[in-house]
Coordinates of C-alpha atoms in Angstrom, one line a residue:
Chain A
X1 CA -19.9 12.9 -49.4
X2 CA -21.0 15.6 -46.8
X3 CA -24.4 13.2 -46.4
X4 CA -22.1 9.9 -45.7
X5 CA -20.4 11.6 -43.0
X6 CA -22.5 11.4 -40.0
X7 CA -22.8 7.5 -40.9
X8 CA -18.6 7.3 -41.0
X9 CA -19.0 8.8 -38.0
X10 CA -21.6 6.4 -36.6
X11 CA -19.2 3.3 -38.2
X12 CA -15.8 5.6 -36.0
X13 CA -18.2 4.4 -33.1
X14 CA -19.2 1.5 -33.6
X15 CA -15.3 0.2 -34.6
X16 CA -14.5 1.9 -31.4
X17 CA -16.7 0.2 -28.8
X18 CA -15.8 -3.0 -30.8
X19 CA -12.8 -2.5 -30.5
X20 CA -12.6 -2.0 -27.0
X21 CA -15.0 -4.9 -26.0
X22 CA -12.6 -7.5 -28.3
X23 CA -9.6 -5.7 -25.5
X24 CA -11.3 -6.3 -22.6
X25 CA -11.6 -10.2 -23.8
X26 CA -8.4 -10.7 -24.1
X27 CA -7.0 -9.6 -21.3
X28 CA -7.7 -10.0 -17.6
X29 CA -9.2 -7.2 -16.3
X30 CA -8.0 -7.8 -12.7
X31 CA -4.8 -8.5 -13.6
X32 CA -1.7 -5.5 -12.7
X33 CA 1.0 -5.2 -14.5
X34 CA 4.0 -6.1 -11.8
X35 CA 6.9 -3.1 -11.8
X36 CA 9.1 -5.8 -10.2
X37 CA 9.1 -7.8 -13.0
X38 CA 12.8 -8.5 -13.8
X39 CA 13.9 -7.2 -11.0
X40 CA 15.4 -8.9 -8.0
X41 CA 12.5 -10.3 -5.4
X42 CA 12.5 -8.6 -2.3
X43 CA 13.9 -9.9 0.5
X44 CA 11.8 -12.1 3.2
X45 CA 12.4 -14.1 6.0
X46 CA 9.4 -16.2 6.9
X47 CA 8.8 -19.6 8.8
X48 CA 8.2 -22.8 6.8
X49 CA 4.3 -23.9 7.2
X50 CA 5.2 -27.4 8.9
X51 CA 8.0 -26.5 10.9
X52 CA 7.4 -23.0 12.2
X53 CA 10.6 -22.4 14.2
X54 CA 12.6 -22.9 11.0
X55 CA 13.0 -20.1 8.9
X56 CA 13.7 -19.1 4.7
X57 CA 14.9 -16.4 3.6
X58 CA 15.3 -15.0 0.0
X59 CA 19.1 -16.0 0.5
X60 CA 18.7 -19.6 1.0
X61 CA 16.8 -20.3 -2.2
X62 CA 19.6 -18.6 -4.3
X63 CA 21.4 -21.0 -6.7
X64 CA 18.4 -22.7 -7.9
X65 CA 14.5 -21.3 -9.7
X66 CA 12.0 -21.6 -8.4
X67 CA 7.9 -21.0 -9.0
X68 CA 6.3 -19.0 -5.3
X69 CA 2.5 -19.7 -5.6
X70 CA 0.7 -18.0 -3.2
X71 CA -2.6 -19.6 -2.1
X72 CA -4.6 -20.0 0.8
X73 CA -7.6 -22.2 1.8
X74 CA -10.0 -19.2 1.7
X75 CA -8.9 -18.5 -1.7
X76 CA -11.9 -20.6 -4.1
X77 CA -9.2 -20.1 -7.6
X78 CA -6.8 -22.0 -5.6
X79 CA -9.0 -24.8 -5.5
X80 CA -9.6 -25.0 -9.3
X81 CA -5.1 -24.2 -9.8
X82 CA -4.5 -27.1 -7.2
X83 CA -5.3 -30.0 -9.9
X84 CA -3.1 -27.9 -12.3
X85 CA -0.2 -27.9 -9.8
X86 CA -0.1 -31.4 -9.3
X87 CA -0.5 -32.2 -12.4
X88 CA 2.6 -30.3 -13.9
X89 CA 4.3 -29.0 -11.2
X90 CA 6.7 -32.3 -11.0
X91 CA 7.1 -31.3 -14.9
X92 CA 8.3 -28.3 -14.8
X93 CA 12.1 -28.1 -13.9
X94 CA 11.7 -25.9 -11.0
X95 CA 11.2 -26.4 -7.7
X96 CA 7.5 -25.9 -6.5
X97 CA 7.8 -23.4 -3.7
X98 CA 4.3 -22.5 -1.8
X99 CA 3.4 -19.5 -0.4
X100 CA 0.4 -19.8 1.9
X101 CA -0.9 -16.4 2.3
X102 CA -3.1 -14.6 5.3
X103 CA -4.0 -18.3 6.5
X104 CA -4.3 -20.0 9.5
X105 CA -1.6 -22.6 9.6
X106 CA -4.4 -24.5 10.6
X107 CA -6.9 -24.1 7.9
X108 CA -3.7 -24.3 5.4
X109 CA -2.4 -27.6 6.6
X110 CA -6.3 -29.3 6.5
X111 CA -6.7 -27.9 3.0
X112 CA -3.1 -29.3 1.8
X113 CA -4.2 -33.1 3.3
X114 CA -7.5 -32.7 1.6
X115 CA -6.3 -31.3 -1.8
X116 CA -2.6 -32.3 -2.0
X117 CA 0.7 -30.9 -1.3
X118 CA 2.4 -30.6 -4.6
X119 CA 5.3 -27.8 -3.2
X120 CA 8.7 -28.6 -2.8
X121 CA 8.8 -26.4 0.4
X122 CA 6.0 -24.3 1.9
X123 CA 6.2 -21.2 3.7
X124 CA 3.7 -19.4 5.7
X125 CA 2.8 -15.5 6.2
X126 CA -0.1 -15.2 8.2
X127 CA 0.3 -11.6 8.7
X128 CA 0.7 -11.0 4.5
X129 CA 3.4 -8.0 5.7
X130 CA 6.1 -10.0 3.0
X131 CA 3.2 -10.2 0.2
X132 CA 2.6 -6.2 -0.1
X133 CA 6.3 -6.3 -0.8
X134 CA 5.9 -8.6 -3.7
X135 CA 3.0 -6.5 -4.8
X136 CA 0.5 -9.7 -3.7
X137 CA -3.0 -8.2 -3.7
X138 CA -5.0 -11.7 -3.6
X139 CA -4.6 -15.6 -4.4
X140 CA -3.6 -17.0 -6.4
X141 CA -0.7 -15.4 -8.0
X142 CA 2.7 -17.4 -8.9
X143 CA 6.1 -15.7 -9.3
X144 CA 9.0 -17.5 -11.4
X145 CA 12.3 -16.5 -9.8
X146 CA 16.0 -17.5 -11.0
X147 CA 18.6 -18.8 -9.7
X148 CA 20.0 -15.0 -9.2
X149 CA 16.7 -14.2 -7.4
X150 CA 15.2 -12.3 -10.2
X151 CA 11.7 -12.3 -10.6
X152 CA 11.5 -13.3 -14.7
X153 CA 7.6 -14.1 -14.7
X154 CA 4.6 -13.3 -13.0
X155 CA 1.4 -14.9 -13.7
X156 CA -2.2 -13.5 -11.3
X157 CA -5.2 -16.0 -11.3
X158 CA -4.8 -19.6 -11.6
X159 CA -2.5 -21.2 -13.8
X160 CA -4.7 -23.3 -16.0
X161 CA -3.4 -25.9 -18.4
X162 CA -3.3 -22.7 -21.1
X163 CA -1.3 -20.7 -19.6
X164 CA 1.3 -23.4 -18.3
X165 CA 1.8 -24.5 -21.8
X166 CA 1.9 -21.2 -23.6
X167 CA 3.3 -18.8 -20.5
X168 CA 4.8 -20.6 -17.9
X169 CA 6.9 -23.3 -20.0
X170 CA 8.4 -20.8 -22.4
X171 CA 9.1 -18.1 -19.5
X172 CA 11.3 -21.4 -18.3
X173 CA 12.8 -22.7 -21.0
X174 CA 13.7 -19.2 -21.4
X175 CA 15.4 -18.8 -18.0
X176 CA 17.1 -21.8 -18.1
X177 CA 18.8 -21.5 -21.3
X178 CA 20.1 -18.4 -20.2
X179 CA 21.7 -19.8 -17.0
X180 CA 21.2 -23.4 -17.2
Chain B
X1 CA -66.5 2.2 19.6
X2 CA -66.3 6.1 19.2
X3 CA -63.0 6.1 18.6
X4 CA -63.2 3.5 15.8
X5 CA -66.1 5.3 14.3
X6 CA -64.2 8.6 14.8
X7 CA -61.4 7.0 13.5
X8 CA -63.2 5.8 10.7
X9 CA -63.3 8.1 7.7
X10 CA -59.4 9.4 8.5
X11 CA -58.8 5.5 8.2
X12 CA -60.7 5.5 4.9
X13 CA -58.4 8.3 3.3
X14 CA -55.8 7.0 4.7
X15 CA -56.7 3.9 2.7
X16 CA -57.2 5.8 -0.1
X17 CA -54.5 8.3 -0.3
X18 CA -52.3 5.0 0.0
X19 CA -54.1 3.3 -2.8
X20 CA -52.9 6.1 -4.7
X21 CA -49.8 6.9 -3.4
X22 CA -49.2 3.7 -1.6
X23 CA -46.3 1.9 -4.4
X24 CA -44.8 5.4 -4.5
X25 CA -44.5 5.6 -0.9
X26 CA -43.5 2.3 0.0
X27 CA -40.7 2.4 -2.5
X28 CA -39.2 5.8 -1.3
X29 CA -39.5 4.2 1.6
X30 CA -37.3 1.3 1.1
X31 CA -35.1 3.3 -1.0
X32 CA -34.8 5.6 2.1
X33 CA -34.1 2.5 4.1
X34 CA -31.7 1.1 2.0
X35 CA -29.7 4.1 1.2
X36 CA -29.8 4.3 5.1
X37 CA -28.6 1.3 5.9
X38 CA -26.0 1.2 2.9
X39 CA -24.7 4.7 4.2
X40 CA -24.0 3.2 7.5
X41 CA -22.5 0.0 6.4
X42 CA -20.0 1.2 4.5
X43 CA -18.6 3.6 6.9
X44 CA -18.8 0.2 9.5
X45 CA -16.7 -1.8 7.7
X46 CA -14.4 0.8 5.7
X47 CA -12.9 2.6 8.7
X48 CA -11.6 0.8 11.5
X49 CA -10.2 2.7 14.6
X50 CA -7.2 3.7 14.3
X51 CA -4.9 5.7 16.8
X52 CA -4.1 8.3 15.3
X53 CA -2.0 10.9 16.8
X54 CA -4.2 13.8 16.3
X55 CA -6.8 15.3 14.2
X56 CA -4.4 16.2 11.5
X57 CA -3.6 13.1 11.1
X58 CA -6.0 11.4 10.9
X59 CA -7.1 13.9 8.0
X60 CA -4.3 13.4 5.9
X61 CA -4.9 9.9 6.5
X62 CA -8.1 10.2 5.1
X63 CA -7.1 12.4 2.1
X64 CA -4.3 10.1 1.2
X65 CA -6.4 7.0 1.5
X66 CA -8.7 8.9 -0.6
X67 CA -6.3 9.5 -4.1
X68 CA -5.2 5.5 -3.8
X69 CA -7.1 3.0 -5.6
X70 CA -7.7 -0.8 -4.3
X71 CA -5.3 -2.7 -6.2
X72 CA -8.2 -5.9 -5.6
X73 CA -11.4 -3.9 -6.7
X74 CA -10.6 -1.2 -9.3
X75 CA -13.3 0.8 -8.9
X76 CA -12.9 1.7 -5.2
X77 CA -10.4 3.9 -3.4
X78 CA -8.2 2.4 -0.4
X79 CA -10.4 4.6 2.3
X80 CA -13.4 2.9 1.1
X81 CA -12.5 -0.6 0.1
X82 CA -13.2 -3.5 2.0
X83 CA -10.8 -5.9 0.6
X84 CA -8.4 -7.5 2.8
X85 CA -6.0 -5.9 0.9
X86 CA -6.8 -2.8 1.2
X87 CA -7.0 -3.2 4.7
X88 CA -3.5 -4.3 5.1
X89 CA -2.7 -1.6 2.7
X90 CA -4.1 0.8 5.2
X91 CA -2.4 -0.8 8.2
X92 CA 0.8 -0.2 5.8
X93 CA 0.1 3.3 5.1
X94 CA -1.0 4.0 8.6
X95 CA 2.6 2.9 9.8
X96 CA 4.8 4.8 7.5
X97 CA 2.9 7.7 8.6
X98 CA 4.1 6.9 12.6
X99 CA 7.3 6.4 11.0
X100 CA 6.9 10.3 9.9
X101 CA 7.3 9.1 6.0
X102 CA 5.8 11.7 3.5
X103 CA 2.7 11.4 1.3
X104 CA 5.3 11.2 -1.5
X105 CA 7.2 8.4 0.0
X106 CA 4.2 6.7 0.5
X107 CA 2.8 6.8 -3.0
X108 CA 6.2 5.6 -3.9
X109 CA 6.4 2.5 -1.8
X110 CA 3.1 1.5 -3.3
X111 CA 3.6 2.4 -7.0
X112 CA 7.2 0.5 -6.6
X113 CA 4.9 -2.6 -5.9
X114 CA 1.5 -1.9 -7.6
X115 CA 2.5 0.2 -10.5
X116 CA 0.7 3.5 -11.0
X117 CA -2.5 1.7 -10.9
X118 CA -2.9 2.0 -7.4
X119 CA -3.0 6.3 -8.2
X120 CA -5.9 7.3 -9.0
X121 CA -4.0 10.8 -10.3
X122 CA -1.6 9.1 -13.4
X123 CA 1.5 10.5 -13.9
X124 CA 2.3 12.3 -17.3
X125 CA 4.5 10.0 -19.2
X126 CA 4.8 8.7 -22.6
X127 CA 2.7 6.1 -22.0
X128 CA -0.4 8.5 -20.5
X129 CA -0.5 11.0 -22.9
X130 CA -3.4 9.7 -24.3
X131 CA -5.3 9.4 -21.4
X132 CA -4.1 13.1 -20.9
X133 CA -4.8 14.5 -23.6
X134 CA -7.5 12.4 -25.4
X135 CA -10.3 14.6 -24.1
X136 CA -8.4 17.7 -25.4
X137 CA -8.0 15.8 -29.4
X138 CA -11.5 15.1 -29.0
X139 CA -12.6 18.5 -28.2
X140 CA -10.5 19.5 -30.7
X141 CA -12.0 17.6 -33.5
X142 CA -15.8 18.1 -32.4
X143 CA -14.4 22.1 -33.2
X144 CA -13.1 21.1 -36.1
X145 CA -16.2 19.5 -37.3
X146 CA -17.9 22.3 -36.3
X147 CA -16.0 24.8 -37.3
X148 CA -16.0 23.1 -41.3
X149 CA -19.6 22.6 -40.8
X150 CA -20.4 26.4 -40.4
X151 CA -18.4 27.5 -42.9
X152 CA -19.7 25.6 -45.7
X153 CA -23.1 26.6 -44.7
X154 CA -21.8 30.1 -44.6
X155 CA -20.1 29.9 -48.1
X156 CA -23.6 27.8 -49.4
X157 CA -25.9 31.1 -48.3
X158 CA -23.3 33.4 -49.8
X159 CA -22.5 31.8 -53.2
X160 CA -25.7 33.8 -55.0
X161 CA -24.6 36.7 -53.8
X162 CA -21.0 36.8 -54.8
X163 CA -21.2 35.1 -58.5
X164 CA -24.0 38.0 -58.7
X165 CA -22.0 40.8 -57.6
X166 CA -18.9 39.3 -58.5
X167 CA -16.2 41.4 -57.4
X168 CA -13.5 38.9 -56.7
X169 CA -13.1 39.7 -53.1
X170 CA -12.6 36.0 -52.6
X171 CA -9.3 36.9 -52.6

């Protein structure tokens, strides 16, 4: 027994390291866990992308849910999401709000024409002041928020057609069978 | 022509002494160069001016930056990232500290919107003990083992002895 005990050890190890490289598979190593997760989204103010002089505010999306994606032409994920968006966005029961983030209007508008504008509404913040308080630390990143304002899912990277189907879908169906 | 004849045999143990020495010295060389130039980009890019109010300051600007990590980049602290977001996150900080906010207020604002990732000093709670106190279990078990693996070599040398005398002191 006392011999097979430095190989138990060995196996301790080896179950160990294995376990901890099957963990690191399966989830995202970039990905923070949000503390404002069902909790109300901040508040923001911040001019739409196409008509700057107009404003949104938290306050005039209540009453409906909607999906904030942030992206931004500089952002190379966004690119491989924007298929993705178009594809299911109309699909989805919520309205598709865009969140163009640390952009030039500029660059954003050119990359929208060339890719596709699948949002609903768009607004800009060019500064990225808002973003910190939504706990935005790159692009993409997509927040589902209620009707009430509450932020019920967040999802960082691209959706793919994965996680729409086994995250995104059931974190609506969810929301709106609560509060239809 | 003198010189070059002069000049000669240093030129030829030169030659040599890099033949021998030559990959050596070349690499430390470049190693030099690059350590060097790494040493001076990194301070370029991490720390922008800022106007600070004084010395102080700037100091506990730097400390604090020091104990935050880069939500984007894991591995790096918010002083020495180059991440646009650490960069606005040092914009951030820098103006909660003109607004006379406390390092405590400031780790606060960013844990409320990065979770305790963002510190590189975890807070004890249920959820950390482990990471607390794993290194103490494990010391404690390599005693253990230790401790086990004495004593029945101790008993093994002493067996003999005691069934020869045996006096019963086991007791």
């Amino acid at each position: 027994m006392s011999r097979l005990l430095p190989f138990l050890g060995f196996m301790l190890l080896v179950a160990l390291f294995g376990f901890g490289i099957w963990w690191n598979t399966q989830h995202d190593q970039n990905a923070i866990p949000s503390p404002l997760l069902n909790k109300p989204a901040p508040a923001f103010n911040l001019p739409k992308l196409y008509e700057p002089t107009q404003r949104v505010s938290k306050a005039d999306l209540l009453g409906q849910p909607y999906l904030l994606n942030v992206f931004a032409s500089w952002c190379i994920e966004c690119g491989v999401e924007h298929p993705v968006l178009e594809a299911e966005g109309p699909g989805l029961g919520v309205q598709l709000v865009g969140y163009n983030y640390k952009d030039a209007p500029a660059d954003a508008k050119r990359w929208l024409a060339e890719h596709g504008n699948p949002y609903n509404l768009l607004i800009a913040d060019e500064p990225g002041h808002t973003a910190i308080d939504f706990g935005v630390y790159g692009a993409p990143e997509s927040f589902l928020i209620d009707a009430k304002g509450v932020i019920r899912y967040k999802h960082i990277g691209p959706l793919t057609p994965d996680v729409v189907e086994d995250e995104l879908k059931p974190a609506i169906a969810a929301m709106l069978k609560e509060a239809p | 022509m003198l010189l070059l004849r002069g000049s000669a045999p240093f030129a030829r143990r030169f030659v040599d002494r890099s033949q021998k020495h030559g990959a050596q010295g070349a690499f430390l060389r470049l190693m030099l160069t690059a350590l060097l130039t790494f040493i001076g980009v990194a301070h370029a890019q991490a720390i922008e001016p800022m106007p600070f109010r004084d010395h102080a300051q700037e100091l506990r600007f730097q400390h604090l930056t020091h104990q935050l990590r880069c939500p984007m980049c894991q591995n790096e602290t918010l002083a020495d990232s180059n991440a646009p977001i650490a960069r606005d996150l040092r914009n951030q900080i820098f103006q909660m500290m003109q607004q006379r906010k406390s390092d405590e207020e400031i780790k606060q604002y960013l844990v409320a919107r990065y979770s305790n990732y963002v510190l590189y000093d975890p807070p004890l709670q249920p959820g950390t003990w482990l990471l607390w106190f794993g290194p103490l279990l494990i010391l404690f078990a390599g005693a253990s083992a230790v401790v086990i693996a004495i004593r029945k070599r101790h008993r093994g040398d002493d067996a003999p002895t005691e069934a020869q005398t045996g006096n019963g002191d086991d007791w």
